[in-house]
Coordinates of C-alpha atoms and ligand atoms in Angstrom, one line a residue:
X1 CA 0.0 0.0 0.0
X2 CA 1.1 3.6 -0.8
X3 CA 1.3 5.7 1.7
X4 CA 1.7 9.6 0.8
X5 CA 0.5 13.3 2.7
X6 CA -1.6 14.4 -0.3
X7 CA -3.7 12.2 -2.5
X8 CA -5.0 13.7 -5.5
X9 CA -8.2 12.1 -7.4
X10 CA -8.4 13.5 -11.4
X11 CA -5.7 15.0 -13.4
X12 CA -7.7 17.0 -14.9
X13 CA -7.1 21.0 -14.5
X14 CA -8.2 21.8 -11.1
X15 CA -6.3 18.3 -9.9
X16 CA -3.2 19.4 -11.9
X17 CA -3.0 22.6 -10.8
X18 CA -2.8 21.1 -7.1
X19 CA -0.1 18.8 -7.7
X20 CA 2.3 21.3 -9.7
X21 CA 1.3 24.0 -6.7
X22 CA 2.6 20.8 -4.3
X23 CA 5.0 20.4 -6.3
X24 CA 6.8 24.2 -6.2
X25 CA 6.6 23.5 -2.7
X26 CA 8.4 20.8 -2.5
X27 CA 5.3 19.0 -1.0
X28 CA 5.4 15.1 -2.8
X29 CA 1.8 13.6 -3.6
X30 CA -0.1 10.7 -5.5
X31 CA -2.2 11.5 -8.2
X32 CA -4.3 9.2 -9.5
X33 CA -6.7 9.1 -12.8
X34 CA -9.2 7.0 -14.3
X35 CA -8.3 8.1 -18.2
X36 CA -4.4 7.0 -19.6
X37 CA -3.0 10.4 -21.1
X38 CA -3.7 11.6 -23.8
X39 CA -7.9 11.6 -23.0
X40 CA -10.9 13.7 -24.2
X41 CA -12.9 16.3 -22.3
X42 CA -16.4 17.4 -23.8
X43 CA -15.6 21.0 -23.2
X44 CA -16.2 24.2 -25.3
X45 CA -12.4 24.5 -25.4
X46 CA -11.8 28.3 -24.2
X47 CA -9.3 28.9 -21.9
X48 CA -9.6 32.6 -20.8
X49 CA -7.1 35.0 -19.0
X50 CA -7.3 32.9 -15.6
X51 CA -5.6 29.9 -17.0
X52 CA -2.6 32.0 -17.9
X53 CA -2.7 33.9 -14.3
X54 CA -3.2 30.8 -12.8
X55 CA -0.3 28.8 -14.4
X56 CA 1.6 31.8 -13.7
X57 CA 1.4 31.8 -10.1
X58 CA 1.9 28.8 -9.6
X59 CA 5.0 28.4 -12.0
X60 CA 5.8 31.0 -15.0
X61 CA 7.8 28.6 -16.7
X62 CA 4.5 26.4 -17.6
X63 CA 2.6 29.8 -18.4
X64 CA 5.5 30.5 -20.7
X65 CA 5.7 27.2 -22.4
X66 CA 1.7 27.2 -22.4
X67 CA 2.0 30.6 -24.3
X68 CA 4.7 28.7 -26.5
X69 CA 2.7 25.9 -27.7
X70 CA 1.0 25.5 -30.7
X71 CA -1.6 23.5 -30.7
X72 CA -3.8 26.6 -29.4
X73 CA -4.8 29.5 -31.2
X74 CA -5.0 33.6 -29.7
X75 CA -8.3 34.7 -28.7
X76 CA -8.4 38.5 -27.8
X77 CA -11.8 38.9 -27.1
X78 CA -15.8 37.3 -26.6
X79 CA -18.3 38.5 -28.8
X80 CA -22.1 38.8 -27.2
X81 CA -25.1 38.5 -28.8
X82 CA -28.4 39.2 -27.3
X83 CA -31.6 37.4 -28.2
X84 CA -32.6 40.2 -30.5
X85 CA -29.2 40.2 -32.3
X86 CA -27.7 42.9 -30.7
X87 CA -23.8 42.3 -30.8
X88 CA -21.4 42.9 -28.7
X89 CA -17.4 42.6 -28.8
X90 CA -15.6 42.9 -25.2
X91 CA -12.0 42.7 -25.8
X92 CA -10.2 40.6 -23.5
X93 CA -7.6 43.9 -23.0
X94 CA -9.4 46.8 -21.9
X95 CA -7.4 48.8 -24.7
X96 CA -8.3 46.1 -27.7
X97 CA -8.5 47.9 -30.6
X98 CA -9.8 46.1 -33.6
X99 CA -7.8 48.9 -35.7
X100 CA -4.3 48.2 -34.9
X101 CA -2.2 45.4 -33.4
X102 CA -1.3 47.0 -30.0
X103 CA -3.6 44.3 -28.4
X104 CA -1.8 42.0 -29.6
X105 CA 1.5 42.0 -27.6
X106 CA 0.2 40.1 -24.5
X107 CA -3.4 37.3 -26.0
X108 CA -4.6 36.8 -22.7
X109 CA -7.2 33.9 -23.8
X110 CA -6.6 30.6 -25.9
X111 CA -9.2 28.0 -27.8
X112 CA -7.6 24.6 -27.9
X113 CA -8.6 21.1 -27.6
X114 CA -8.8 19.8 -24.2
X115 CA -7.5 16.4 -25.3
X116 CA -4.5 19.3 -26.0
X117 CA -4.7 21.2 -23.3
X118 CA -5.1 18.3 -20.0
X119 CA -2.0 16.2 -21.7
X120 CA -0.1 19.4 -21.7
X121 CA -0.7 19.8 -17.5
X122 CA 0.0 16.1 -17.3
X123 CA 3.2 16.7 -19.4
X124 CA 3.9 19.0 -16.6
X125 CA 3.3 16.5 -14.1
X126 CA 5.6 14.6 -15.7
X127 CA 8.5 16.8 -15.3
X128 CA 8.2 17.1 -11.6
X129 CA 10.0 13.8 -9.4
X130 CA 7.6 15.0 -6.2
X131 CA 4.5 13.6 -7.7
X132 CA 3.6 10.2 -8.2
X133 CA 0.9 9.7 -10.9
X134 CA -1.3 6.8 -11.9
X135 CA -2.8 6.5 -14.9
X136 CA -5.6 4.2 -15.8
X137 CA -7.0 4.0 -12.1
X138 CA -10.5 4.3 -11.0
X139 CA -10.4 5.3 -7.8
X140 CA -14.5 3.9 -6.1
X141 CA -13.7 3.4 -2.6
X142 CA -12.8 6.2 0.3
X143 CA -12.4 4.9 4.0
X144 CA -12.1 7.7 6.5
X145 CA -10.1 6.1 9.6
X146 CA -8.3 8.2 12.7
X147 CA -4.8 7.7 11.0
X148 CA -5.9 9.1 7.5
X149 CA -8.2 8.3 4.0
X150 CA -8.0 4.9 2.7
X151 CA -8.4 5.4 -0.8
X152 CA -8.9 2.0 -3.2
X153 CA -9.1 1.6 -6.8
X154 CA -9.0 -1.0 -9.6
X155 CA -5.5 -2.3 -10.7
X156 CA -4.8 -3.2 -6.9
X157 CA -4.6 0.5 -6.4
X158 CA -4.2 0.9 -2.5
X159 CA -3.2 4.6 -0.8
X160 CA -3.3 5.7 3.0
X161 CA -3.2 9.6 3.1
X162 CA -3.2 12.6 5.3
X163 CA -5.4 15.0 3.1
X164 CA -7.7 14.2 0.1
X165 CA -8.0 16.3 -2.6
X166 CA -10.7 16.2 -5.0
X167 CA -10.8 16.7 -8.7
X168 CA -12.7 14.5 -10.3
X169 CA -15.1 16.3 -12.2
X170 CA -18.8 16.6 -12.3
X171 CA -19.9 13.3 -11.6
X172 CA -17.7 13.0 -8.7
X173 CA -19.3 10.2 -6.7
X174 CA -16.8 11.8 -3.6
X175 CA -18.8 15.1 -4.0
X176 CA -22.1 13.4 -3.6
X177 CA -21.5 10.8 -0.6
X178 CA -19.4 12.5 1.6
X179 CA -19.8 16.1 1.2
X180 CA -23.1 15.7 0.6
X181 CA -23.7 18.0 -2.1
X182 CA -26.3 16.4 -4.8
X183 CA -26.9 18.2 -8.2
X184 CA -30.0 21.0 -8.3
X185 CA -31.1 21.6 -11.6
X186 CA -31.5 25.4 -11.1
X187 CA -27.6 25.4 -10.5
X188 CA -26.7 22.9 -13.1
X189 CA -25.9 23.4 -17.1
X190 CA -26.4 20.5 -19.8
X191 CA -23.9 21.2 -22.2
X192 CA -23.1 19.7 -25.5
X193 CA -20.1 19.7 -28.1
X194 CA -19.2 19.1 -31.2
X195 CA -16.0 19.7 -33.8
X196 CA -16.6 21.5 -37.2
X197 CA -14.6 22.3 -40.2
X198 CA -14.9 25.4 -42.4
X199 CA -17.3 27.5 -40.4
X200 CA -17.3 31.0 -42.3
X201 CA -17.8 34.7 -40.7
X202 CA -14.8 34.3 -37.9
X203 CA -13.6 37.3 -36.2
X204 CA -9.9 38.4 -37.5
X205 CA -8.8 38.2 -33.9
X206 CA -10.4 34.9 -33.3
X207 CA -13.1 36.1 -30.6
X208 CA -15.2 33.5 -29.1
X209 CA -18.8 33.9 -30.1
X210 CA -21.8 33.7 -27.4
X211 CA -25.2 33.7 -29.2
X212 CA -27.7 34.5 -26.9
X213 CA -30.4 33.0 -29.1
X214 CA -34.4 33.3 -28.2
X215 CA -35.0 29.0 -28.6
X216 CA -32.0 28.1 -25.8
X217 CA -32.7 30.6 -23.1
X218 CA -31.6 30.8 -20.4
X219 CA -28.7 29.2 -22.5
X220 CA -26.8 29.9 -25.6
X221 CA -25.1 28.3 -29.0
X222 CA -21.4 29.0 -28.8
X223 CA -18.3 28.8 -32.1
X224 CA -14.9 29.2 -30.5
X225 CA -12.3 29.1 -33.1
X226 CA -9.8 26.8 -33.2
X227 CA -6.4 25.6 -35.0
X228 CA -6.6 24.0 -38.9
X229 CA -10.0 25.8 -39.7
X230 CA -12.1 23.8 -36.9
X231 CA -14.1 25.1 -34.4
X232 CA -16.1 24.1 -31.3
X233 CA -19.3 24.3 -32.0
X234 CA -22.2 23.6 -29.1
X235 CA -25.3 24.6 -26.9
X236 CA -25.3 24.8 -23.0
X237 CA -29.1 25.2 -21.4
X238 CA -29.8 25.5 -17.3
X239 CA -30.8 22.1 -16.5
X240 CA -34.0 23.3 -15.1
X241 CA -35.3 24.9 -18.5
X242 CA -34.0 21.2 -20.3
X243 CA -36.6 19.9 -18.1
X244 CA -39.3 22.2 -18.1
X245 CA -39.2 22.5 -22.2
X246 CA -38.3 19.2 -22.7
X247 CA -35.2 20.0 -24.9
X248 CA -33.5 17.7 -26.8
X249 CA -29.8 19.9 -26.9
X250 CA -29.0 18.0 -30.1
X251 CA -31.5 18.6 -32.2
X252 CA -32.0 22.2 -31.1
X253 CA -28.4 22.6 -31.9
X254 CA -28.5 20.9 -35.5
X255 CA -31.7 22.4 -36.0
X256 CA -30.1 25.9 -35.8
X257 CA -27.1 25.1 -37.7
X258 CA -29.5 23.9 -40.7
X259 CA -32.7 27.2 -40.2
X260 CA -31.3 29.5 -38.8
X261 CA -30.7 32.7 -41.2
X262 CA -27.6 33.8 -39.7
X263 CA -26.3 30.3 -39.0
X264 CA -27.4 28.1 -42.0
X265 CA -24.9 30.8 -44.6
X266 CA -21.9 30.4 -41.9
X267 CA -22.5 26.6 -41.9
X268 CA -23.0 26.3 -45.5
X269 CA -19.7 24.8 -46.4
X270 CA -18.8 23.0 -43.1
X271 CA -18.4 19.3 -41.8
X272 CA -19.0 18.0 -38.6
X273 CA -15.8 16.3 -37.6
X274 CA -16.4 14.7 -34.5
X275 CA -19.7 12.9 -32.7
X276 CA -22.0 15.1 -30.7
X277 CA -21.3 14.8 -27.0
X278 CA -22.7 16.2 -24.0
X279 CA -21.8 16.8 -20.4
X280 CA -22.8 18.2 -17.2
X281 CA -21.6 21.9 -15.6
X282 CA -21.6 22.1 -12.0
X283 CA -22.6 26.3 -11.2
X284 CA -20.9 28.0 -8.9
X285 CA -24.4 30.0 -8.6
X286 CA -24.8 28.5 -5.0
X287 CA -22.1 28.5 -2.1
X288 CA -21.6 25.4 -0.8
X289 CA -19.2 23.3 2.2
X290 CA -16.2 22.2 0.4
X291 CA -13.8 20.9 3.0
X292 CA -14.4 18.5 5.5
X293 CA -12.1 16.1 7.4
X294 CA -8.8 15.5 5.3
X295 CA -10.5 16.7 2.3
X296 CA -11.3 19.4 -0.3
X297 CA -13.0 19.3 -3.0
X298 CA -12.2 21.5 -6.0
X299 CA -12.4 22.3 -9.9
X300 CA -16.2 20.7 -10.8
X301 CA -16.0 18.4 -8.4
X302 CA -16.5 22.2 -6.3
X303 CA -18.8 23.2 -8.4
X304 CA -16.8 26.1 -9.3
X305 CA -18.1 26.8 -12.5
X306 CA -18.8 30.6 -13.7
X307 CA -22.9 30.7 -14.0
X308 CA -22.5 33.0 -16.6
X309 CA -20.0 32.4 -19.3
X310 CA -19.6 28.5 -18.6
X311 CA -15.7 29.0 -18.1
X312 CA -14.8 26.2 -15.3
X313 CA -11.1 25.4 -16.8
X314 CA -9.9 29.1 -14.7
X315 CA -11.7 28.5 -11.8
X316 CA -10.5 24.3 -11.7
X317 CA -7.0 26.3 -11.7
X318 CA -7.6 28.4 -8.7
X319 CA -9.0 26.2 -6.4
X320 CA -6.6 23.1 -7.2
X321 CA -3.7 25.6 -6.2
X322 CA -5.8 27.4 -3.0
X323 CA -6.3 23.5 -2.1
X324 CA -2.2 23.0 -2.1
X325 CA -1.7 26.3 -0.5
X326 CA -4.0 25.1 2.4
X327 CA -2.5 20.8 2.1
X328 CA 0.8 22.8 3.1
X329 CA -0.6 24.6 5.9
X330 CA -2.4 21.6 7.6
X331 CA 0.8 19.8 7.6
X332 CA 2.6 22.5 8.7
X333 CA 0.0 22.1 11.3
X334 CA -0.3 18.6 11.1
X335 CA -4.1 19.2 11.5
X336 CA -5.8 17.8 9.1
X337 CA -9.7 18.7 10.6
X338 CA -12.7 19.9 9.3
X339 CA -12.0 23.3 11.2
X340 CA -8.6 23.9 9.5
X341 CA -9.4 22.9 6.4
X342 CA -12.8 25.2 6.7
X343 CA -9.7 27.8 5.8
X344 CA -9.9 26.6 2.2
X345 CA -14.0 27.4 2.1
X346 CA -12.7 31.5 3.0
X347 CA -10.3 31.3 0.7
X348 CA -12.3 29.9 -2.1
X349 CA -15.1 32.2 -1.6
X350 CA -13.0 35.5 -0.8
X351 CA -10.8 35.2 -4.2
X352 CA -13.8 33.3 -6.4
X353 CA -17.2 34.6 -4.8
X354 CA -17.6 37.6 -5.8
X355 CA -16.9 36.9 -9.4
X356 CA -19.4 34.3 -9.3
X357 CA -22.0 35.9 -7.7
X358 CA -21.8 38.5 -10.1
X359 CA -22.4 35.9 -13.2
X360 CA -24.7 34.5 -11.1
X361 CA -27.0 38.2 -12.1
X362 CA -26.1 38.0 -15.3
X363 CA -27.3 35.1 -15.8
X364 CA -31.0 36.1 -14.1
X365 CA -30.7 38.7 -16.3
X366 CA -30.7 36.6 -19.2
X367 CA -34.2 35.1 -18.2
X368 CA -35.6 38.6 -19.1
X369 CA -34.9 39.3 -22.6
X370 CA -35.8 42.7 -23.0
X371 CA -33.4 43.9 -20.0
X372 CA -30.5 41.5 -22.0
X373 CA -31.3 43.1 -25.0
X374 CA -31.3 47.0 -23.7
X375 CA -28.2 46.6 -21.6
X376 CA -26.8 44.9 -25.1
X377 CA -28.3 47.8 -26.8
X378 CA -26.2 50.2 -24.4
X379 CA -23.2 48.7 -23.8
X380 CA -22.8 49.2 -27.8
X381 CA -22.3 52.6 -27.6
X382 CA -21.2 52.7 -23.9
X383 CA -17.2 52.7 -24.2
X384 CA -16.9 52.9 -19.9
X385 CA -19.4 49.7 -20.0
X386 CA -17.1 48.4 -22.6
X387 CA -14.0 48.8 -20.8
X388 CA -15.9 47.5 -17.6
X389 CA -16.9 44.1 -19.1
X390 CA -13.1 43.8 -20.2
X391 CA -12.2 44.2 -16.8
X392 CA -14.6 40.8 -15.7
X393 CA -12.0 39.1 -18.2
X394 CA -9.1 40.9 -17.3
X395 CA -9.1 40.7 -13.8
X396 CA -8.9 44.0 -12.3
X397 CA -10.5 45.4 -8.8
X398 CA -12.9 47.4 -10.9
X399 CA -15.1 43.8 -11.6
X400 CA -15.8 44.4 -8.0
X401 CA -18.3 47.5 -9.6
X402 CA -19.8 45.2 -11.8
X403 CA -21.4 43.3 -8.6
X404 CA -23.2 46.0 -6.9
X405 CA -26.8 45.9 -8.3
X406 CA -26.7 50.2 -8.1
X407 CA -24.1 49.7 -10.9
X408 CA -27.3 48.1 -13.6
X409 CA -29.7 50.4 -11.9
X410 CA -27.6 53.6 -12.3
X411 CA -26.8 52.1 -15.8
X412 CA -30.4 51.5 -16.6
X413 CA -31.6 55.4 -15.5
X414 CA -28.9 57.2 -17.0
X415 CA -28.9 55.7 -21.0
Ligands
FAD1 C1 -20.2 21.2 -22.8 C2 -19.2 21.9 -21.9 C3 -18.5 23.1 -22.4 C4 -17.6 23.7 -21.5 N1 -16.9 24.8 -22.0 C5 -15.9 25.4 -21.3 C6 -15.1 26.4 -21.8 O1 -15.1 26.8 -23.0 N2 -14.2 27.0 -21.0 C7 -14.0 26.6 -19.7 O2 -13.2 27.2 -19.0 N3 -14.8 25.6 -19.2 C8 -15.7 25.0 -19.9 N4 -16.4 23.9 -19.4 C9 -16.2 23.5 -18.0 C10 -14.9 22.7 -18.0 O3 -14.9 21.6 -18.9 C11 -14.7 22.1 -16.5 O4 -15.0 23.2 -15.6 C12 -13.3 21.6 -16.3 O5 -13.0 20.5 -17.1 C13 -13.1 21.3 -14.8 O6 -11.8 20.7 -14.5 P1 -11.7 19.6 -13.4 O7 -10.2 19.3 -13.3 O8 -12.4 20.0 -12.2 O9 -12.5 18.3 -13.9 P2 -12.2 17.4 -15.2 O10 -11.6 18.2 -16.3 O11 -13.6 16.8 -15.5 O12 -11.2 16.3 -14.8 C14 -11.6 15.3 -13.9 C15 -10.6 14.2 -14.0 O13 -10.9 13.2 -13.0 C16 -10.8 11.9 -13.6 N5 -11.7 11.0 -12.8 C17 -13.1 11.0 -12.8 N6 -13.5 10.1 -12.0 C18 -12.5 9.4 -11.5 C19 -12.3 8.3 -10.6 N7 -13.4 7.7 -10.0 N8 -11.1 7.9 -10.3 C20 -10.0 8.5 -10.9 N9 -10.1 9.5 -11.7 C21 -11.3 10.0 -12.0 C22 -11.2 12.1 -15.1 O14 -10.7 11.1 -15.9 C23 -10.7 13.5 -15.4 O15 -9.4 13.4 -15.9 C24 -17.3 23.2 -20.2 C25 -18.0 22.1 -19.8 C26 -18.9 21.4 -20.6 C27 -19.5 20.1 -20.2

C-alpha cells in the first residue's frame, strides 16, 4: 500500500494545478486518474485569461511554455449576442483595438482542444520527481479512519493519506457521498459539443462567439475558433429549463445550424468532424461546504463553475492551487480537521465569490430578454461599459463594480 500526505483524485485542471502547486513546494503527492493520457474532455475549449494567471502563479515557466505551444490559437476577445441580435465585442484587454495590433502584444485567452490542453498539464506532471501519478486508475472506494483516507481503486490500487483532494469532475461520486452536495437543476448546465470544419464569418482576432439566441434561453449556441479551420461548436441550457421544455440539446443545436438565417450561410460549407457529445456543468451560482475532514474538493468536483459564461477550466486552476496552499498549511499544522481545512472554504469564496456571484446576475438577467437586449443595446455605444466588461476578463479590482446591483440600476436610468 502507498502511503503519501496528499492524495489527489483527477488530473484533470483543477487536480493538476494542485499537484504542480505541491510540487513548487516541494510537497510530494499521489495522483491518480481514471483516463491513460492523452484523453478527451467534452468541453467548449476556451481557456480565458485565468488559465494563464493561474499557471503563472503557480510556475511562469508552464505559463511561458503554455504561451509557446502551438496547438492553441489567440483569442483577444468574446463577442455577445443578445436574443434580439444585438452584438457585442468585449476585448479581453481593456485597450483592444480592432484597428491596430497593439492588443496583440500580451493574447490573454486561448481556444484549444482539451484532449490538448489536459496532456499538456500532465506533461507538466511529468517533469516534476515529487509527484507520483497513476494513470488508468478508478479510484471507487474512500475509508475515513483516525490515521488518515483509505483510498482504493482497480488495478490493486491501494493509498493511505493525510489529506484528500478532490478533482474529479462533475460526476464525482466523492462530491455526492461525503460532502453531501447532490446536483439542483437550477444550479446545473447540460452542455453539449461538437467539432466542425470550415465555419465562415470568424472574427480576425479569433473572438469566441456567445449567441444568446431566443429558442435556448436561459442558455446559448457558442463557435470558438480553433487551430486548422475547426471550431467548437455547441449549446449549454440551465438544467432546469432542459426539463421544463423538454429539450432535446442535439436537435435544437442541428436544428439551428441547418434554419437558422444567420447560421445556416456560416454553416453552408462546413463538416462535422467529430460525434455530438454532452456533459454536465456544475454552477458555482450557489455557495456550498467544500472541505471537511482530510479533504477538499475543487475544480467541478466544487462546483466552481462561472454561471454566466460556462468557463470552469480558470476557476479548476484556482482552487486546485488554493487546495495545495492550504494541504501545506495543515501539515505544517499537522491538522488535518474539518476546522482547519474550513480555511480553504474563506479562501475559495474571498478570491472566487464575488466573481461568481456576479455571473450569477447575469445570468438572471438573461431570463428577461428585454433587460439583456437593452443593456446589449447600451453597452454598444457605452465605451466605460465596454472597458468594464473587459475588466470581468481581465481581472482587475474594478469587476468588483460590476457586482453592486446600483451599478445596472444607475446604468439603466442614465442611457
Ligand atoms: C459542454 C461543456 C462546455 C464547456 N466549455 C468550457 C469552456 O469553454 N471553458 C471553460 O473554461 N470551461 C468549460 N467547461 C467546463 C470545464 O470543462 C470544466 O470546468 C473543467 O474541465 C473542470 O476541470 P476539473 O479538473 O475540475 O475536472 P475534469 O476536467 O472533468 O477532470 C476530472 C478528471 O478526473 C478523472 N476521474 C473522474 N472520476 C475518477 C475516478 N473515480 N477515479 C480517478 N479519476 C477519475 C477524469 O478522468 C478526469 O481526468 C465546459 C464544460 C462542458 C460540459
Amino acid at each position: 500500500m502507498l502511503e503519501t500526505k496528499v492524495c489527489i483524485v483527477g488530473a484533470g485542471p483543477a487536480g493538476a494545478a494542485a499537484a504542480l502547486q505541491l510540487a513548487q513546494l516541494g510537497i510530494q503527492c499521489v495522483v491518480v486518474d481514471k483516463a491513460v493520457f492523452p484523453r478527451d474532455k467534452v468541453c467548449g475549449d476556451g481557456l480565458s485569461g485565468k488559465v494563464i494567471t493561474a499557471l503563472n502563479r503557480i510556475d511562469p515557466e508552464i505559463a511561458r511554455r503554455l504561451k509557446e505551444a502551438n496547438f492553441k490559437v489567440n483569442s483577444w476577445g468574446v463577442t455577445f449576442v443578445s436574443p434580439a441580435r444585438y452584438s457585442l465585442d468585449v476585448g479581453y484587454r481593456p485597450d483592444y483595438n480592432s484597428e491596430n495590433n497593439a492588443h496583440k502584444e500580451t493574447p490573454i485567452g486561448y481556444v484549444c482542444k482539451r484532449i490538448d490542453f489536459d496532456n499538456f498539464l500532465v506533461d507538466e506532471i511529468k517533469r516534476r520527481p515529487e509527484i507520483t501519478l497513476l494513470e488508468g486508475v478508478t479510484v471507487d472506494k474512500y475509508e475515513l479512519k483516525a490515521d488518515g483516507y483509505y483510498v482504493t481503486g482497480n488495478k490493486d490500487f491501494k493509498v493511505k493519506a493525510d489529506l484528500l483532494i478532490i478533482a474529479n469532475g462533475a460526476h464525482s461520486s466523492f462530491t455526492k457521498d461525503v460532502a453531501n452536495i447532490t446536483m439542483e437543476p437550477k444550479h446545473y448546465v447540460a452542455g453539449i459539443r461538437a467539432y466542425y470544419k470550415n465555419v465562415s464569418g470568424n472574427n480576425p482576432d479569433n473572438f469566441i462567439e456567445l449567441h444568446f439566441l431566443k429558442s435556448l434561453l436561459p442558455g446559448y449556441f457558442w463557435i470558438f475558433p480553433l487551430p486548422n479551420g475547426e471550431a467548437n461548436v455547441g449549446v449549454g441550457v440551465l438544467s432546469e429549463a432542459v426539463r421544463k421544455k423538454k429539450m432535446n440539446l442535439k436537435k435544437s443545436m442541428l436544428d439551428i445550424i441547418a434554419n437558422d438565417p444567420v447560421f445556416k450561410e456560416r454553416f453552408k460549407d462546413a463538416e462535422l468532424v467529430s460525434n455530438i457529445e454532452g456533459y454536465g456543468l456544475p454552477l458555482g451560482s450557489k455557495q456550498r461546504v467544500l472541505s471537511g475532514e482530510r479533504y477538499m474538493l475543487t475544480g467541478d468536483a466544487a462546483y466552481l463553475i462561472d454561471p454566466f459564461t460556462g468557463e470552469g477550466i480558470g476557476n479548476g486552476l484556482y482552487s486546485g492551487r488554493i487546495a495545495a496552499l492550504q494541504a501545506a498549511e495543515a501539515i505544517k499544522a499537522n491538522n488535518y480537521s474539518a476546522a482547519q481545512l474550513a480555511k480553504y472554504d474563506t479562501e475559495i469564496y474571498r478570491i472566487l465569490g464575488p466573481e461568481l456571484k456576479l455571473s450569477h446576475r447575469l445570468q438572471k438577467l438573461i431570463k428577461y430578454p428585454w433587460l439583456f437586449n437593452t443593456l446589449m443595446k447600451i453597452s454598444s455605444r457605452n465605451k466605460q461599459l465596454q472597458e468594464l466588461l473587459s475588466c470581468m476578463f481581465y481581472e482587475v479590482d474594478l469587476r468588483k463594480k460590476l457586482a453592486k446591483p446600483s451599478f445596472y440600476v444607475k446604468l439603466l436610468l442614465n442611457r
